[in-house]
Coordinates of C-alpha atoms and ligand atoms in Angstrom, one line a residue:
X1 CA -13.6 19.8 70.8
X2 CA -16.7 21.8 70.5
X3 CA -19.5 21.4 73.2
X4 CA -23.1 19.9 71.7
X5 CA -25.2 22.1 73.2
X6 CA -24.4 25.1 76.2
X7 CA -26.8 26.4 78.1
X8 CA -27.0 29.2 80.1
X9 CA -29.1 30.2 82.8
X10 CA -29.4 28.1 86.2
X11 CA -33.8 28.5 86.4
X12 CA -36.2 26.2 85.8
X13 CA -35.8 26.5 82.2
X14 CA -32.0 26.1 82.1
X15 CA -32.2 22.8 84.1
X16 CA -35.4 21.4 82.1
X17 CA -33.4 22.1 79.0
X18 CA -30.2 20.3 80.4
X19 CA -32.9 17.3 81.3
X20 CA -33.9 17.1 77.8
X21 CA -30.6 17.5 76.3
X22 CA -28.8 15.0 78.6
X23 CA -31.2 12.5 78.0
X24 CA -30.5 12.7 74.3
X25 CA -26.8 12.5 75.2
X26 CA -25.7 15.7 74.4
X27 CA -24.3 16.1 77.6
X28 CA -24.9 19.4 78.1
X29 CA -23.1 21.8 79.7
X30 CA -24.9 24.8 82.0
X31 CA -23.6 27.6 82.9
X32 CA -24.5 28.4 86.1
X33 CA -23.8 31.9 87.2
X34 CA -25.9 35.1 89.1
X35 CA -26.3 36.7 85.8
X36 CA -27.0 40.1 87.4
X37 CA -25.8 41.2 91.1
X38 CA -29.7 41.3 91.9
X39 CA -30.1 37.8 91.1
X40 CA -28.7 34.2 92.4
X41 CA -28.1 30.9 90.9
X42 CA -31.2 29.2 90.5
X43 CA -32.8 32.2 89.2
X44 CA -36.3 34.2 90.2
X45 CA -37.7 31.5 92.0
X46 CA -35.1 30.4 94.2
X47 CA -36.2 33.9 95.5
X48 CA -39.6 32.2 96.1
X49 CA -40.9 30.6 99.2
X50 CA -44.1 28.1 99.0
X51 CA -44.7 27.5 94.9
X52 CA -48.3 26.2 95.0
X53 CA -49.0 26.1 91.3
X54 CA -46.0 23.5 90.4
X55 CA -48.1 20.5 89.0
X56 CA -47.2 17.5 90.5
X57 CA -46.1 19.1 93.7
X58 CA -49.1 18.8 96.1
X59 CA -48.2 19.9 100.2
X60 CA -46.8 17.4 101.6
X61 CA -43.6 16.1 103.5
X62 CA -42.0 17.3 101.2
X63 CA -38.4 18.3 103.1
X64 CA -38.0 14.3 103.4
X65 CA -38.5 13.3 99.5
X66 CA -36.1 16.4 98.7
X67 CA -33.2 15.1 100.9
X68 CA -33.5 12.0 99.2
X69 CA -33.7 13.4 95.8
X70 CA -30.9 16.4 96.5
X71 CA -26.8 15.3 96.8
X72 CA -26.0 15.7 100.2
X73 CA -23.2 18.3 99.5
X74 CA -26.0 20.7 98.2
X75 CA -27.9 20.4 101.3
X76 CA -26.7 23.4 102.6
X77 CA -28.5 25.3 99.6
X78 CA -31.8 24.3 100.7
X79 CA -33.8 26.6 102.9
X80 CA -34.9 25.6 106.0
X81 CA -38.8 24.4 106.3
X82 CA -41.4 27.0 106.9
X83 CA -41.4 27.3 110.5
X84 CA -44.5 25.8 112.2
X85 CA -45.5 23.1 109.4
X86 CA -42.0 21.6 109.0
X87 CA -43.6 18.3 107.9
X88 CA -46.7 19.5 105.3
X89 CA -45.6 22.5 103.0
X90 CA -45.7 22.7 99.7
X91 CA -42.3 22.9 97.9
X92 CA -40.0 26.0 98.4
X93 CA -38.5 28.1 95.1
X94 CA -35.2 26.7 95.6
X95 CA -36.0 23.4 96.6
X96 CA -37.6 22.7 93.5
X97 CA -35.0 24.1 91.3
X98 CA -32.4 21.9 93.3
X99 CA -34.7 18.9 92.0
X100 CA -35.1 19.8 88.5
X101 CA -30.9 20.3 88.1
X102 CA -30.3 17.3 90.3
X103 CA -32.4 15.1 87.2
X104 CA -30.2 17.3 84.9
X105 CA -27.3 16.1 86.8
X106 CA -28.1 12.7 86.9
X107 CA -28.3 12.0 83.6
X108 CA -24.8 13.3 82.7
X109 CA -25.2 17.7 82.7
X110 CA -22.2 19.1 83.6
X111 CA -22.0 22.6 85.1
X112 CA -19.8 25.5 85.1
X113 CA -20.3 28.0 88.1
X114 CA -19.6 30.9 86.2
X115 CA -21.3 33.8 84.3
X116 CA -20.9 34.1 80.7
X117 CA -19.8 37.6 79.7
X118 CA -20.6 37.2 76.1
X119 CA -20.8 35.2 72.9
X120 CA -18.9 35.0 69.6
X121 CA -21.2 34.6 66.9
X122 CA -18.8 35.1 64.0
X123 CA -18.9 32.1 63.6
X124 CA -19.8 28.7 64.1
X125 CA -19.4 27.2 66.4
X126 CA -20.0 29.7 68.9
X127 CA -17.7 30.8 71.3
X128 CA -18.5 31.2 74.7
X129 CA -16.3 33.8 77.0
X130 CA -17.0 33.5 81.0
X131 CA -16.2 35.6 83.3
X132 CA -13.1 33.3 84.6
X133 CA -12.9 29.8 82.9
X134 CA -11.6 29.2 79.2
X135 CA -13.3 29.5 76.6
X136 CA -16.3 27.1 75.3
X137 CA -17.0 26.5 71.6
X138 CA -20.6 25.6 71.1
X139 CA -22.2 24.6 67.9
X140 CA -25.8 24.9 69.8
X141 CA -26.4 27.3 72.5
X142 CA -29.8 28.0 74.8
X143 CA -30.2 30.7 76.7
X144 CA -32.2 30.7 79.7
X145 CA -31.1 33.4 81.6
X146 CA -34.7 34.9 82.9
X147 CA -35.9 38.0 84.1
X148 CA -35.0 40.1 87.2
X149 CA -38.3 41.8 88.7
X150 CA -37.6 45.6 89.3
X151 CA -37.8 46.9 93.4
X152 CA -38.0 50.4 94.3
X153 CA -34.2 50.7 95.0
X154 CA -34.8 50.9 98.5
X155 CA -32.6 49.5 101.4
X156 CA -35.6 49.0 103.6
X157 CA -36.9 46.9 101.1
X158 CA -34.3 45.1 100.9
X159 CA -34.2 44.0 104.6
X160 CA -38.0 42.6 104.2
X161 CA -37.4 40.9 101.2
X162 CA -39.8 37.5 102.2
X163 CA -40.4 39.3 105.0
X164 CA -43.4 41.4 103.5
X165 CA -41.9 42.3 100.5
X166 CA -42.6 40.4 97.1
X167 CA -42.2 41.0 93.6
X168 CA -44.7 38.2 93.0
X169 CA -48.2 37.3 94.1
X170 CA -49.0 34.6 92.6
X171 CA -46.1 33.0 94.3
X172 CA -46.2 34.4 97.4
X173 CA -49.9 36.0 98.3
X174 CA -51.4 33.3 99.8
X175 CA -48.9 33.1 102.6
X176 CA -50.2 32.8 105.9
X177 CA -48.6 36.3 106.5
X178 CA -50.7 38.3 104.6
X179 CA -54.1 36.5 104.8
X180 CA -56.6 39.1 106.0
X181 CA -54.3 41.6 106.6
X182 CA -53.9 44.9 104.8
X183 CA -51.9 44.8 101.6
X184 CA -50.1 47.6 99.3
X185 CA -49.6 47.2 95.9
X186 CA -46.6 49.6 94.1
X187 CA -47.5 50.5 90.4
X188 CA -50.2 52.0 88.0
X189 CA -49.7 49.0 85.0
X190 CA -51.3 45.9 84.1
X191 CA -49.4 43.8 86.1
X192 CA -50.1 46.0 89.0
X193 CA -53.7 45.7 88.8
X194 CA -53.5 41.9 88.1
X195 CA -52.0 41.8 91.1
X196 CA -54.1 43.3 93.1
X197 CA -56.8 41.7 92.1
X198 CA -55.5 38.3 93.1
X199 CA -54.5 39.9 96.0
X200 CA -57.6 40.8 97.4
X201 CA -58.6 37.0 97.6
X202 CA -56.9 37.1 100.8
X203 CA -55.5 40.3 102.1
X204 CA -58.4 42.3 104.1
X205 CA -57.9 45.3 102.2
X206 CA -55.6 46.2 98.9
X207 CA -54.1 49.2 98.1
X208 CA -53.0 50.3 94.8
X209 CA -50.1 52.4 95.2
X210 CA -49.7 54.8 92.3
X211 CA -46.9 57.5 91.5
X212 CA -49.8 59.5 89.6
X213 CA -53.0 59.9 89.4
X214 CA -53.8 57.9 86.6
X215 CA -52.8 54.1 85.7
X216 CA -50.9 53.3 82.7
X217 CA -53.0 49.6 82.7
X218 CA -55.2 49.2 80.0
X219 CA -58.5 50.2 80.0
X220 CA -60.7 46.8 81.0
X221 CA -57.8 46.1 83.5
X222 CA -57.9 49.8 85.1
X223 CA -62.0 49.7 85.4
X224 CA -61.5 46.2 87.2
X225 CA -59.1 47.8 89.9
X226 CA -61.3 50.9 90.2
X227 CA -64.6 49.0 90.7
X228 CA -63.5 46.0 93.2
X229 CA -64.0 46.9 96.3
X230 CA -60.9 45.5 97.9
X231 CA -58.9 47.5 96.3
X232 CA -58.5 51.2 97.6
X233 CA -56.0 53.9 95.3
X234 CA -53.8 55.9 96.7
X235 CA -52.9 58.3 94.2
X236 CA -49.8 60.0 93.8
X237 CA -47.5 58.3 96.1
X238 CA -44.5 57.0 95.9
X239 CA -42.6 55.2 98.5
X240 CA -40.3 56.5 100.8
X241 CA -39.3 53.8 103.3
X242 CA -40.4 50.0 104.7
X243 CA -41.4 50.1 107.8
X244 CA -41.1 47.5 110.6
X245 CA -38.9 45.2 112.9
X246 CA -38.7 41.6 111.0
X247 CA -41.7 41.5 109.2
X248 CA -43.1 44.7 107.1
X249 CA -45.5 46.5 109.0
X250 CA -46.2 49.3 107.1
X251 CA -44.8 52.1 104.3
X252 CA -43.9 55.2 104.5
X253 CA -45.1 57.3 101.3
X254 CA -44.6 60.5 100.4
X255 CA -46.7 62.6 97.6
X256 CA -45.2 63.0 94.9
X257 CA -47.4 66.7 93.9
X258 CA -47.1 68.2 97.8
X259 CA -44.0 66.4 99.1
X260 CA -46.0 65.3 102.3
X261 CA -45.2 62.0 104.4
X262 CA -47.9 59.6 105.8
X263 CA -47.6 56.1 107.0
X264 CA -49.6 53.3 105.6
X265 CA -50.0 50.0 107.7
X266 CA -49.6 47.1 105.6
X267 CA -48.5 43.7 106.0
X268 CA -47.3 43.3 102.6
X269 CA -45.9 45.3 100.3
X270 CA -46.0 43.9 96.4
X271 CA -43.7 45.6 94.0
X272 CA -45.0 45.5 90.2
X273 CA -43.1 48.5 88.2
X274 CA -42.2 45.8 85.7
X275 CA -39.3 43.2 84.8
X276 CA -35.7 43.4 83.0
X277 CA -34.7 40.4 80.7
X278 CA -30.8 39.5 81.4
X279 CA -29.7 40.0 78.4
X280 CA -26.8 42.0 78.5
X281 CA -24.2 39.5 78.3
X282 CA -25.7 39.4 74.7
X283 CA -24.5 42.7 73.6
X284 CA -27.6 43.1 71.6
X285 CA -26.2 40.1 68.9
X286 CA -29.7 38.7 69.7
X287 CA -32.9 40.4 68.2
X288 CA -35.2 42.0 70.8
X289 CA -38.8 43.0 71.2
X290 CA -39.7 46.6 72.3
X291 CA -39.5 45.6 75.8
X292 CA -36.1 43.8 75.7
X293 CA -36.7 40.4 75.4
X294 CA -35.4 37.9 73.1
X295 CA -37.3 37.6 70.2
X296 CA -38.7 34.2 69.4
X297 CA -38.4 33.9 65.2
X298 CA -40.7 31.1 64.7
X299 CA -44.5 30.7 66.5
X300 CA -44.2 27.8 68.5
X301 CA -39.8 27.3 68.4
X302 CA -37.4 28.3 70.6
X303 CA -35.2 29.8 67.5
X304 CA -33.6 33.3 68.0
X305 CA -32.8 35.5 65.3
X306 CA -29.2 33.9 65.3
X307 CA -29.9 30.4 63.7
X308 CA -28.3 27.6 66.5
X309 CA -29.1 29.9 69.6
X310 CA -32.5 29.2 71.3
X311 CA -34.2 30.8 73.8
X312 CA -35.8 29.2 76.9
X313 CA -38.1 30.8 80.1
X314 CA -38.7 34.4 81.3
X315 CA -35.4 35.6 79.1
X316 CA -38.1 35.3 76.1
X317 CA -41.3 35.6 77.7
X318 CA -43.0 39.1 78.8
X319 CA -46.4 37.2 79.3
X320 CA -46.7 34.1 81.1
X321 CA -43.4 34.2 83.7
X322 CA -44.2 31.5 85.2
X323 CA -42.1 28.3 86.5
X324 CA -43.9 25.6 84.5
X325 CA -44.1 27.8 81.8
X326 CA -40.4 28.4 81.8
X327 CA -39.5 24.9 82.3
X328 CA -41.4 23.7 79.4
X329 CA -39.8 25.9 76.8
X330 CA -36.6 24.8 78.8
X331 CA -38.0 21.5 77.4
X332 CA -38.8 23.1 73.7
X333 CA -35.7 24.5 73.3
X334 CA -33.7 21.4 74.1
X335 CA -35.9 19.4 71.9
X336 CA -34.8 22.3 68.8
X337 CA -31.4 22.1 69.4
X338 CA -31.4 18.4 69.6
X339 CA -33.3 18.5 65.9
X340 CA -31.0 21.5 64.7
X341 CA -27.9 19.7 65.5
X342 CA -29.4 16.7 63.4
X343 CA -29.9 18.6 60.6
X344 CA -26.5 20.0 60.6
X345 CA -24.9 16.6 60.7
X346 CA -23.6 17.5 64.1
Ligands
NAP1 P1 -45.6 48.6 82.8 O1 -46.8 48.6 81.9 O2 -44.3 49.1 82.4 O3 -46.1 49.4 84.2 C1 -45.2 49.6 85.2 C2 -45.8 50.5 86.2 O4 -44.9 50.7 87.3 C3 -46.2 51.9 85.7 O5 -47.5 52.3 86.2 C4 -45.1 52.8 86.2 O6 -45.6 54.1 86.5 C5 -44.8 52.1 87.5 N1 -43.4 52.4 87.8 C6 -42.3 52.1 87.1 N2 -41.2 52.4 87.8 C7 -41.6 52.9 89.0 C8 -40.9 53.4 90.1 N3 -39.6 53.4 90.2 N4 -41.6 53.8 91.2 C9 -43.0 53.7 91.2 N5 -43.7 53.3 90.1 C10 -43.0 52.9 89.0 O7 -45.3 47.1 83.4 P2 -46.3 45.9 83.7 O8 -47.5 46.3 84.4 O9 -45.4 44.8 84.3 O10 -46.7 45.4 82.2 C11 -45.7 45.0 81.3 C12 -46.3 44.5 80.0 O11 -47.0 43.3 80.2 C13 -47.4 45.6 79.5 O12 -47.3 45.6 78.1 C14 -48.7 45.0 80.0 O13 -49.8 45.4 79.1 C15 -48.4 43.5 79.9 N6 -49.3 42.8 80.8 C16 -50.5 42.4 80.4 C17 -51.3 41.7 81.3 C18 -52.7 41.3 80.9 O14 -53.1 41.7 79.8 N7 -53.4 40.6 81.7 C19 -50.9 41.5 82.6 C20 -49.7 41.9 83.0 C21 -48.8 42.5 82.1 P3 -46.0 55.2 85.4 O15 -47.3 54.7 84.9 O16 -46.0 56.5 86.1 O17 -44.9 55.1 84.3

């Protein structure tokens, strides 16, 4: 028998969908894969250490309400606390997507660890293939696969990923690790320069680390990077290597007109040379926007260009990318479905 309503994606959309959808006893099922080899269940933030912009999750002993909110078998997915505040921290990436899929789970969401490889939409319902479990007919389905922020490429930055090396500043800037110290910044766009700007609200210095010698951000965003005067640009550079023993200590760049090497002492490096949607599972059955990510059809609904397929989170969003953000058109786009289905008579 066909499924209600599939979702697919493991973020903070995907669970808040399967919350929404449980509750109106659906009983969802989520497909909860990796999506891309750069990514992990859970999505972005489970990449995330401290999230301090989660509403309703002030610093606090946190670690003990998580235990008691988390099944015991999934402890072992939980990070360990930050190191030197164990008992007052505000909730890690992954700990507060455990919580948000434990409510899905509680109310009846079943899960398939498994990555779907692709979607019939011939017709209805839809078919859903995975990677290795049967096949799932669906007459609603939302997506909620996310975003994957793109790194240099590099394996040093690999090796100090959270350990100096972020794709995000609003999630991770405020760290003690980088507070007064000098900061880099990789990237000429806007998101570059927005980062760098919140940046300099703690690091001591920021430097705006630019393959050219102009930056592609628009022209109000480029005149606030050039005139604040924490931020320093280093023009044609690229990166070349992370330097360091645990934590990041500094880059290596090399100029991309002469060729020449130089060092660069940083205690953070932030990457910002844009983000990929995962939507190649898709096949490109699913309209797109210039950039790649699903387009929404109606202003203010979760619809797709493939009437009973909804979009949720980063997957449809090359704005906001943020958690709440993504869990509340998690919310949206369960709420659709729900009403879609009704209308359907299914
Ligand atoms: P973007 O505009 O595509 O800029 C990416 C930047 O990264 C470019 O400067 C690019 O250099 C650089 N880059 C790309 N690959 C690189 C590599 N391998 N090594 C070094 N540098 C690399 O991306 P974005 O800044 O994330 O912005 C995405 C969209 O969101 C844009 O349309 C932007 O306007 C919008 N946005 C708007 C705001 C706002 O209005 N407040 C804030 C954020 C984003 P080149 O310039 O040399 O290509």
């Amino acid at each position: 028998m066909a499924e209600h309503v599939v979702i697919i994606g493991s973020g903070p959309a995907g669970w808040s969908a399967a919350v929404y959808a449980a509750r109106a006893n659906l009983r969802p099922l989520v497909f909860e894969g990796t999506v891309h080899p750069d990514m992990i269940p859970l999505g972005q933030l489970a990449f995330t250490t401290e999230v301090e912009n989660y509403p309703g999750f002030p610093a606090g002993n946190i670690r003990a309400f998580v235990e008691s909110a988390v099944a015991s078998d999934r402890h072992y997915n939980l990070p360990p606390p930050p190191k030197g505040h164990e008992s007052h921290y505000a909730i890690q990436g992954a700990e507060l997507v455990e919580l948000i899929k434990q409510q899905a789970i509680n109310f009846g969401t079943r899960v398939v660890p498994d990555d779907v490889v692709d979607i019939d939409i011939s017709c209805c319902p839809f078919r859903i293939i995975s990677g290795s479990n049967p096949v799932v007919e669906a007459h609603a389905v939302i997506v909620a696969t996310g975003a994957r922020a793109n790194y240099l490429g590099l394996p040093s930055e690999e090796k100090f990923k959270n350990k100096g090396v972020s794709a995000c500043a609003v999630c991770d800037g405020a760290l003690p690790g980088f507070r007064n110290k000098p900061l880099a910044v990789i990237g000429g766009g806007d998101s570059a320069v927005e980062e760098a700007s919140y940046l300099t609200k703690f690091g001591s210095i920021v430097y705006m680390v630019h393959r050219r010698d102009q930056l592609r951000a628009s022209k109000i965003m480029q005149q606030r990077a050039l005139t604040n005067p924490k931020i320093e640009m280093v023009w044609n550079s690229q990166v070349d290597e992370c330097l360091g023993d645990k934590w990041l200590t500094g880059i290596r760049l090399k100029n991309s007109q002469t060729g020449a090497t130089r060092e660069l002492a940083v205690s953070g490096m932030f990457v910002a040379i844009g983000h990929t949607p995962n939507t190649a599972f898709l096949h490109e059955k699913l309209e797109t926007n210039d950039k790649g990510y699903l387009k929404l059809t109606r202003p203010f609904r979760t619809w797709t260009s493939v009437e009973g397929i909804f979009a949720a989170g980063d997957v449809a969003d090359d704005y906001y990318r943020q958690a709440i953000t993504s869990a509340g058109t998690g919310c949206m786009a369960a709420l659709d479905a729900e009403r879609w289905l009704v209308e359907q008579g299914l």
